[in-house]
Tab-separated table of C-alpha atoms in Angstrom:
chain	number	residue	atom	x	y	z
A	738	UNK	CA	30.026	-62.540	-18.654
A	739	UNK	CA	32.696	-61.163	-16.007
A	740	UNK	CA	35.592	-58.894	-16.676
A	741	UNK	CA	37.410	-56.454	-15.220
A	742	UNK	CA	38.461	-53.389	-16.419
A	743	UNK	CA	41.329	-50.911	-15.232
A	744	UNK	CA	42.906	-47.553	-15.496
A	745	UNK	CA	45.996	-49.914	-14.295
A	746	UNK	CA	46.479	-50.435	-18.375
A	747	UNK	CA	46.962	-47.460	-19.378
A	748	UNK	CA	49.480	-44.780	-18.533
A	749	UNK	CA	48.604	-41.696	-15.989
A	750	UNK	CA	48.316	-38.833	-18.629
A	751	UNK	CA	45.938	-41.340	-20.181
A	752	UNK	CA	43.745	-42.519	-17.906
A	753	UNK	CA	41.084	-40.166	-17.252
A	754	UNK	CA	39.937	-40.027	-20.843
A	755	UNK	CA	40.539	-44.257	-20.630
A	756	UNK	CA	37.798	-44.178	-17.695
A	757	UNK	CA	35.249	-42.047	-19.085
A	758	UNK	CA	35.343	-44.592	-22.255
A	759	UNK	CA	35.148	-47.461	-20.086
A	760	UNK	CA	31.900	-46.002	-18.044
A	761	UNK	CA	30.600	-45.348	-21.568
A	762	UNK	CA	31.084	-48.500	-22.744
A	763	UNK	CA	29.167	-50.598	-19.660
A	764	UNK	CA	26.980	-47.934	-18.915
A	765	UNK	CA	25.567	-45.748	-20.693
A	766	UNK	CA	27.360	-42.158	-22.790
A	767	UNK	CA	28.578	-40.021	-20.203
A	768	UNK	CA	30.782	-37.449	-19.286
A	769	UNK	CA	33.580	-37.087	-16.355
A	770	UNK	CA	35.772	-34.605	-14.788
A	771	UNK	CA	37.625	-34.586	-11.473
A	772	UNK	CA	36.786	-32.784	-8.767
A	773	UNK	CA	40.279	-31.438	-8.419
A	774	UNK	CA	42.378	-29.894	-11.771
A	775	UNK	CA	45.120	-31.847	-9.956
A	776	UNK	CA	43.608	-35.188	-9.698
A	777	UNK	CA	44.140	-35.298	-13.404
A	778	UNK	CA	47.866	-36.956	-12.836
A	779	UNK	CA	46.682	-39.756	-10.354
A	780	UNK	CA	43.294	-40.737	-11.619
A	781	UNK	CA	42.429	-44.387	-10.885
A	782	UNK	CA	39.625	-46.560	-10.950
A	783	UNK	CA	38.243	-49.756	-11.910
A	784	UNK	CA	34.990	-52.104	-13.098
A	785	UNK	CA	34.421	-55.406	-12.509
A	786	UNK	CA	31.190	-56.572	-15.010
A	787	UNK	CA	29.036	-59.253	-14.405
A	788	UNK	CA	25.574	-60.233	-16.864
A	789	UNK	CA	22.739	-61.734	-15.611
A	790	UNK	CA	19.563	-62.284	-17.632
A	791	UNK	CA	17.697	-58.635	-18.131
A	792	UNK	CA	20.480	-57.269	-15.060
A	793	UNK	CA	23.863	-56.315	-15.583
A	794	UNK	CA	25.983	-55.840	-12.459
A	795	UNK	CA	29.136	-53.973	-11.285
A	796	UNK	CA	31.301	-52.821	-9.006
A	797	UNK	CA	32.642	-49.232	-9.126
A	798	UNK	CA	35.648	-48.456	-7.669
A	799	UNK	CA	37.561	-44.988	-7.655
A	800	UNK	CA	38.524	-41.755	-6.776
A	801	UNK	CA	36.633	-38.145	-6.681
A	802	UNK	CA	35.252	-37.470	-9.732
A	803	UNK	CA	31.504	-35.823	-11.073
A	804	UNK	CA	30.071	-37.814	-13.994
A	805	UNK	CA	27.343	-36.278	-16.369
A	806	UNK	CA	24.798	-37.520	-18.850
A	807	UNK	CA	23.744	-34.495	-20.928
A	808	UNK	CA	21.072	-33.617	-23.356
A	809	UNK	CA	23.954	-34.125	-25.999
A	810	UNK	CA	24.581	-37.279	-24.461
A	811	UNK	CA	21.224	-38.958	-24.874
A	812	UNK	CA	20.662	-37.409	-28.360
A	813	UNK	CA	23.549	-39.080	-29.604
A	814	UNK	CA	22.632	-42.349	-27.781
A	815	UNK	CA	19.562	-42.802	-26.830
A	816	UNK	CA	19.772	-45.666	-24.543
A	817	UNK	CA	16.529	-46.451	-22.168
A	818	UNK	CA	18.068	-47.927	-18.634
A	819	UNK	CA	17.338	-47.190	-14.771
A	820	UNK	CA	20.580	-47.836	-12.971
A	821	UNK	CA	20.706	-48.135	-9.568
A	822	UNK	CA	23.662	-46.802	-7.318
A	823	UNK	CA	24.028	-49.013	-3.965
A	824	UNK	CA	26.918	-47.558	-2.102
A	825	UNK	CA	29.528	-49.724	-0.291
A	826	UNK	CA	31.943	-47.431	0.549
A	827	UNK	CA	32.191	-43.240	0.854
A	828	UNK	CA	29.942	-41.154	0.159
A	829	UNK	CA	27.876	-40.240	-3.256
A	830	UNK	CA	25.321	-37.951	-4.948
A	831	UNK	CA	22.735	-38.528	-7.448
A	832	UNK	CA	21.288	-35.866	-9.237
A	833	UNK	CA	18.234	-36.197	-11.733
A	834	UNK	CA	14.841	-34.641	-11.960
A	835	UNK	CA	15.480	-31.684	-9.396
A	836	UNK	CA	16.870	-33.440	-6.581
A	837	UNK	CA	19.975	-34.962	-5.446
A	838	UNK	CA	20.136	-38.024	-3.389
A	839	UNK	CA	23.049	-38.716	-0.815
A	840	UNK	CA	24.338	-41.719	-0.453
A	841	UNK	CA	26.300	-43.407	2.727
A	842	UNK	CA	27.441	-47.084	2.802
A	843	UNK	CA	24.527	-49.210	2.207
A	844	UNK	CA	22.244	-46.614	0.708
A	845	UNK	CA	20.608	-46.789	-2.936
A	846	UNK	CA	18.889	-44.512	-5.280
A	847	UNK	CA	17.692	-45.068	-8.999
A	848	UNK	CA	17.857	-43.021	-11.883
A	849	UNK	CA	16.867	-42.824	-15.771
A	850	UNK	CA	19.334	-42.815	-18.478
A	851	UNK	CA	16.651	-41.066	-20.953
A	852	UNK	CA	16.726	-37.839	-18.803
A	853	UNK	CA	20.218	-35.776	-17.737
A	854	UNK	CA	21.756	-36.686	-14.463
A	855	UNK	CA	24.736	-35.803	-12.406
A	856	UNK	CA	27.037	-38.187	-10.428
A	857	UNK	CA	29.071	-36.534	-7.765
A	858	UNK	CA	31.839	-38.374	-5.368
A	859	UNK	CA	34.226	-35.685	-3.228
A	860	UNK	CA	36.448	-38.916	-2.212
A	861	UNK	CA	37.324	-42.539	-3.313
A	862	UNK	CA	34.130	-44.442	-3.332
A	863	UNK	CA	33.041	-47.810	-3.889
A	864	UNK	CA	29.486	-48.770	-6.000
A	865	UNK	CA	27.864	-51.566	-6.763
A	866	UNK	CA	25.428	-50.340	-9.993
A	867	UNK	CA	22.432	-52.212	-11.462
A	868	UNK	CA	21.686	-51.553	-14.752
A	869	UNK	CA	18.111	-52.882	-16.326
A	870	UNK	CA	16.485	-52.173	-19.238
A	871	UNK	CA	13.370	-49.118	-19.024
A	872	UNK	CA	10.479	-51.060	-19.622
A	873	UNK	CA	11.674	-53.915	-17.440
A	874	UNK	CA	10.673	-51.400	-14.426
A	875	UNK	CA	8.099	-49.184	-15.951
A	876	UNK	CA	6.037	-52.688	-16.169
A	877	UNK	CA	6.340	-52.817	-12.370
A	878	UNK	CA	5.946	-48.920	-11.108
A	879	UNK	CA	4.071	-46.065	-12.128
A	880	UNK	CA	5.292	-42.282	-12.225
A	881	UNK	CA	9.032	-43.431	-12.093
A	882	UNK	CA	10.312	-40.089	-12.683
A	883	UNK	CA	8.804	-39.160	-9.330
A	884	UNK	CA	10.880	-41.877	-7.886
A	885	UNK	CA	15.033	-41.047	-8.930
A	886	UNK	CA	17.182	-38.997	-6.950
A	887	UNK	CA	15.676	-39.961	-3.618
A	888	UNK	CA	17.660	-42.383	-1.304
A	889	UNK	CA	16.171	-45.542	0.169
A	890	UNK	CA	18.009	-46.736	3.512
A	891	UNK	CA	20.140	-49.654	3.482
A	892	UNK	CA	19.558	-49.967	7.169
A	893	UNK	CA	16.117	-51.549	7.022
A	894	UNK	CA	13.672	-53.285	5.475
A	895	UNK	CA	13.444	-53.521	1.561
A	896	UNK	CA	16.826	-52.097	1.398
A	897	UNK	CA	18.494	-53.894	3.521
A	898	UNK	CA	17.628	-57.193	1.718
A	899	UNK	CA	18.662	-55.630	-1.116
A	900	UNK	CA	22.188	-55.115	0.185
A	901	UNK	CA	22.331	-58.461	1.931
A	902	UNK	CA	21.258	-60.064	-1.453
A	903	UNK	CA	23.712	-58.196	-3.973
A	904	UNK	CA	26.891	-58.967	-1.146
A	905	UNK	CA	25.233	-62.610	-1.529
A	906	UNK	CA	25.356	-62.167	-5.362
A	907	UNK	CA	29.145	-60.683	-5.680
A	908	UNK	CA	30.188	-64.102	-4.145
A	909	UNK	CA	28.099	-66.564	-5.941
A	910	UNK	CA	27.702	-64.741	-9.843
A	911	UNK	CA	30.154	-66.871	-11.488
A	912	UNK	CA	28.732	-70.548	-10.509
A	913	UNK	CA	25.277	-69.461	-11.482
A	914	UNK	CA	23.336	-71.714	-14.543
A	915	UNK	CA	21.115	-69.463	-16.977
A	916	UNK	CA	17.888	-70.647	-14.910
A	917	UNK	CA	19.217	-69.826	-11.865
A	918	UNK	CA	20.310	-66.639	-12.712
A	919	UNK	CA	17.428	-65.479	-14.467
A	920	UNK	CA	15.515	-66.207	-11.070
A	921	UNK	CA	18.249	-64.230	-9.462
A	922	UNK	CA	17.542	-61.252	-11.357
A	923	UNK	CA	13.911	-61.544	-11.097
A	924	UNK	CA	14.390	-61.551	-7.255
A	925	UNK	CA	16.511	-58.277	-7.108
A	926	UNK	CA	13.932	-56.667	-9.246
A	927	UNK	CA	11.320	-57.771	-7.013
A	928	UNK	CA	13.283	-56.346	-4.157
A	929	UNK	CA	13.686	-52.890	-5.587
A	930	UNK	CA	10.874	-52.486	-6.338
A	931	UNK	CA	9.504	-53.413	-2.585
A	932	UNK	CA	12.139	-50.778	-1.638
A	933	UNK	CA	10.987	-48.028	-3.954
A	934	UNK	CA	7.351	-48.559	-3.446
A	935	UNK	CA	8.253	-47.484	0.104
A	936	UNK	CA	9.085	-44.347	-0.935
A	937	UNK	CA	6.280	-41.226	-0.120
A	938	UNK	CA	5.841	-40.866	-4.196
A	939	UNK	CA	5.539	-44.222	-4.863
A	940	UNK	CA	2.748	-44.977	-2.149
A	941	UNK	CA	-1.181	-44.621	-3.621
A	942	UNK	CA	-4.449	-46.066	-2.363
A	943	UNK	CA	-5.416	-49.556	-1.600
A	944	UNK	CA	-7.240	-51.060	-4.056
A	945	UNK	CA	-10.844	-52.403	-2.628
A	946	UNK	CA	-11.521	-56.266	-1.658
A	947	UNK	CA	-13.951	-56.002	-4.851
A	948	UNK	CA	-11.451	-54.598	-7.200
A	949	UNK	CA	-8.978	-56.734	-6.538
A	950	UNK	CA	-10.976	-59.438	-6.811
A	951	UNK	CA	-11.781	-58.199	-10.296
A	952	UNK	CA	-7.788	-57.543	-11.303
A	953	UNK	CA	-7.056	-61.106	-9.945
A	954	UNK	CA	-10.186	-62.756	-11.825
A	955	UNK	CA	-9.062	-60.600	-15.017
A	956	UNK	CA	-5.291	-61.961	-14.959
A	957	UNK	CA	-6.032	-65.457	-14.189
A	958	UNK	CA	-8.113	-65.465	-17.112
A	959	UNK	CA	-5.214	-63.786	-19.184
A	960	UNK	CA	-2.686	-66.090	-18.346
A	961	UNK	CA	-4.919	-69.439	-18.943
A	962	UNK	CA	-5.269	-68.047	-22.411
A	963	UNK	CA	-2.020	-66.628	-22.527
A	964	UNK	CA	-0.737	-69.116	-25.680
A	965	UNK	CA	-3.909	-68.487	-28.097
A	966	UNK	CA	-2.781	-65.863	-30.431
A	967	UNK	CA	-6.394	-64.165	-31.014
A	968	UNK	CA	-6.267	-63.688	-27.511
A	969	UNK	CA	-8.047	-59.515	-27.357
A	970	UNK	CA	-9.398	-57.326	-25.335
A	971	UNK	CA	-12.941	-58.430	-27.018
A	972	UNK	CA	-12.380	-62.266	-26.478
A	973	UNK	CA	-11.153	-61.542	-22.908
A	974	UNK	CA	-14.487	-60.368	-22.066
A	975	UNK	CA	-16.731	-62.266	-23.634
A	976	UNK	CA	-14.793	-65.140	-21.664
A	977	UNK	CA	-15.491	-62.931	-18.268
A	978	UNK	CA	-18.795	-62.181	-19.463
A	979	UNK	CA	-17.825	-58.009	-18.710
A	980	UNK	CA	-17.303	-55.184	-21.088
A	981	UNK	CA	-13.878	-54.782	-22.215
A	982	UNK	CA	-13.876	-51.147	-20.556
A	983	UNK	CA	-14.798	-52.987	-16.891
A	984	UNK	CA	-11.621	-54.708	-17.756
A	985	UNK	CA	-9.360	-51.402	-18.267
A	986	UNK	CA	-11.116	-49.751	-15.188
A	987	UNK	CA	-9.781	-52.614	-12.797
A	988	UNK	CA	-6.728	-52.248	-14.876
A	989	UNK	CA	-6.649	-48.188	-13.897
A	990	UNK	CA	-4.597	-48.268	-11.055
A	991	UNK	CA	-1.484	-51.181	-12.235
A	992	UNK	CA	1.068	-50.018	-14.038
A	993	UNK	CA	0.423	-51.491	-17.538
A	994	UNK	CA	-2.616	-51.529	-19.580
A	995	UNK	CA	-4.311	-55.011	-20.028
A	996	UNK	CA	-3.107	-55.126	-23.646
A	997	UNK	CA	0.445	-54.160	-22.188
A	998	UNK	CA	0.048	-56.602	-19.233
A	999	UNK	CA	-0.723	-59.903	-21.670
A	1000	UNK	CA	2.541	-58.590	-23.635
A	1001	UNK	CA	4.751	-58.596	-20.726
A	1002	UNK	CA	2.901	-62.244	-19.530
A	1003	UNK	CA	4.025	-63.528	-22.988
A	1004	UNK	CA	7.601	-61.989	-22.841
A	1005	UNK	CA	8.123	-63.209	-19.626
A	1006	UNK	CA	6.988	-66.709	-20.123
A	1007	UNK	CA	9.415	-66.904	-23.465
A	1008	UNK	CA	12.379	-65.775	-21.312
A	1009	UNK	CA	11.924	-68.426	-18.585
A	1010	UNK	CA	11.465	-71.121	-21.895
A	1011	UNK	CA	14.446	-70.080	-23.451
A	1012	UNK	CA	16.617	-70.828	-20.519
A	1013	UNK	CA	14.999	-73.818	-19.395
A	1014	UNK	CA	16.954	-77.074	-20.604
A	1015	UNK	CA	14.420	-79.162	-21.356
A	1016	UNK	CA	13.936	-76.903	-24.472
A	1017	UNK	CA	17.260	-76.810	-25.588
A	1018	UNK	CA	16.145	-78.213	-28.474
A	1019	UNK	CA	13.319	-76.157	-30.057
A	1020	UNK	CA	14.014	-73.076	-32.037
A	1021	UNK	CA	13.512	-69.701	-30.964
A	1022	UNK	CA	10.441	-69.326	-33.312
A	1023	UNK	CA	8.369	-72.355	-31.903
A	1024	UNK	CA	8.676	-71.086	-28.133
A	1025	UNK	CA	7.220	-67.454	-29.469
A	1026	UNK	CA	4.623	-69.251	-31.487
A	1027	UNK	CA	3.891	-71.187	-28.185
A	1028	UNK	CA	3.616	-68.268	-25.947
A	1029	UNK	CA	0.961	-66.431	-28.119
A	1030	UNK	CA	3.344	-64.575	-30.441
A	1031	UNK	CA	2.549	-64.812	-34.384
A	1032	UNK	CA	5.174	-62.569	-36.084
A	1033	UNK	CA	8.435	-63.947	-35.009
A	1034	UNK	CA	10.359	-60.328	-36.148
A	1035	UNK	CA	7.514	-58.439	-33.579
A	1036	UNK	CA	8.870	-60.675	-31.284
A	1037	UNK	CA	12.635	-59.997	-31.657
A	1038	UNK	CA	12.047	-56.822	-31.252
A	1039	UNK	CA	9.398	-56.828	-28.598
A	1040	UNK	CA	11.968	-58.967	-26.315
A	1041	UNK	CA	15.304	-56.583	-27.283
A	1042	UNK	CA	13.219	-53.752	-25.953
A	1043	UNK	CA	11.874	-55.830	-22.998
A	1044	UNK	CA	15.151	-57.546	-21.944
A	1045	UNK	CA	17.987	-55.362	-23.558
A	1046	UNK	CA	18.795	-58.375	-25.561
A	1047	UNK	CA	17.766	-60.672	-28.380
A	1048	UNK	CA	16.534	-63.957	-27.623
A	1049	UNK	CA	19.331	-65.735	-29.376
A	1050	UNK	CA	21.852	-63.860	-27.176
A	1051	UNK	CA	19.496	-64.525	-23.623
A	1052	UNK	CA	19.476	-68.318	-24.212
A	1053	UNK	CA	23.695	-67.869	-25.096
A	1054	UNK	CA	24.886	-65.239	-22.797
A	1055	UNK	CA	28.312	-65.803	-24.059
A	1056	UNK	CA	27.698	-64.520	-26.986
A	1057	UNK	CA	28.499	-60.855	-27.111
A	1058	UNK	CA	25.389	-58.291	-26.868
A	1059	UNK	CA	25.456	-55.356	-29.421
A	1060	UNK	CA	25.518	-52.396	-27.674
């Protein structure tokens, strides 16, 4: 999906309550005021939306302005996201969590719609924002909420690629088949997360040549019995010949519990099925069943929570997503 959206449609006196709809609307419910009483009159702005598998993408562009997600906010929708603010132009804060990140061109920080934040631009701006569903990232860091509100350069490493890849992306969205943009979106995760593991909170200990040895040993055996529904905690380690609590001490330092972990295998493998075209065929039920899953409602809802979507709307992006 790609559309654009304007202030240019409705009239001047309108326009600031038309924006703070429209930033509800792709984002998440907010609040937004000018800076300036007088900005009122000549408040502009627009958002140009793009969908990916499990991403949503868009580009921000407008004047001074502070948007808010309150307590009020998140009790009257509680919507689980991390956005991500990369900024291309001007100058932004984000505030979450007791401390305010400042953004210059290239810069990005994250933040979590299921705790108040603050937006704040003293100029026109432009900002290209991810959007991703909570558990999507949770299954890849730990202690996120030590993470928002703290900027991660543009200028080098992880970052950098980052911005290289989404000015890469802007250009390319639209000619992108559901395959190849569900490996898109998998590689922008992967590269946020590379640039907020380089962050001081998000650094912890090496794990030992012996545990990781374990972890690996424990996941390869996970994944080659990733389709067999009875597939437990028990049955995993009588097939390692361990104790099922060796397996959740090697499991002590990732971010998902081994039960958690063989969820987000299966989820993961489904997603990749439903877009691949070889499978265009089979129903939605059979790929579950095929992936380990035995309760084909557990599953809908498992993958809606997972991916923001249902599996009928990820293997048919165009049809629309209830919000």
């Amino acid at each position: 999906m790609n559309q654009l959206l304007s202030t240019d449609a409705v009239a001047r006196d309108q326009r600031l309550a038309y924006w703070t709809d429209m930033i509800c609307n792709v984002y998440v419910q907010l609040g937004c005021d000018p800076v300036r009483p007088d900005d009122i009159g000549r408040f502009e702005g627009s958002i140009r939306q793009h969908s990916l598998p499990s991403l949503d993408v868009s580009v921000v562009k407008s004047g001074a302005q502070k948007v808010m997600r309150t307590s009020g906010h998140i009790a009257r929708s509680g919507d689980d996201y991390f956005l991500v603010s990369i900024q291309a132009e001007g100058r932004g804060v984000v505030r979450q969590d007791g401390r305010d990140a400042v953004l210059s061109a290239g810069d990005f920080a994250l933040y979590d719609s299921t705790r108040p934040y603050e937006l704040l631009f003293d100029d026109r701006f432009e900002q290209i924002v991810l959007k991703l569903p909570g558990e999507r990232l949770r299954s890849e860091l730990r202690d996120t909420e030590a993470l928002t509100a703290t900027t991660v350069s543009g200028k080098e490493g992880a970052g950098h690629l980052l911005l290289g890849m989404i000015r890469t992306l802007r250009e390319d969205i639209d000619t992108l088949q559901p395959a190849s943009a569900l490996a898109v979106a998998n590689g922008v995760q992967s590269i946020l997360v590379a640039g907020l593991q380089t962050l001081p909170a998000a650094r912890a200990p090496s794990l030992s040549n012996l545990t990781a040895y374990h972890l690996a040993r424990v996941k390869r055996c996970i994944d080659e019995q990733l389709a067999d529904p009875s597939l437990s905690m028990g049955s995993l380690a009588a097939s390692l010949g361990v104790s099922a609590s060796h397996i959740h001490r090697v499991f002590k330092s990732e971010p998902l519990t081994p039960s958690q972990y063989i969820w987000e295998r299966r989820l993961e493998a489904c997603s990749r099925d439903l877009l691949e075209p070889r499978l265009a065929g089979k129903p939605v039920g059979e790929i579950a069943y095929g992936r380990g899953f035995n309760d084909a409602a557990h599953f809908s809802r498992a993958f809606r929570e997972r991916f923001g979507c249902s599996p009928r709307e990820w293997r048919h992006p165009q049809v629309p997503r209830v919000q």
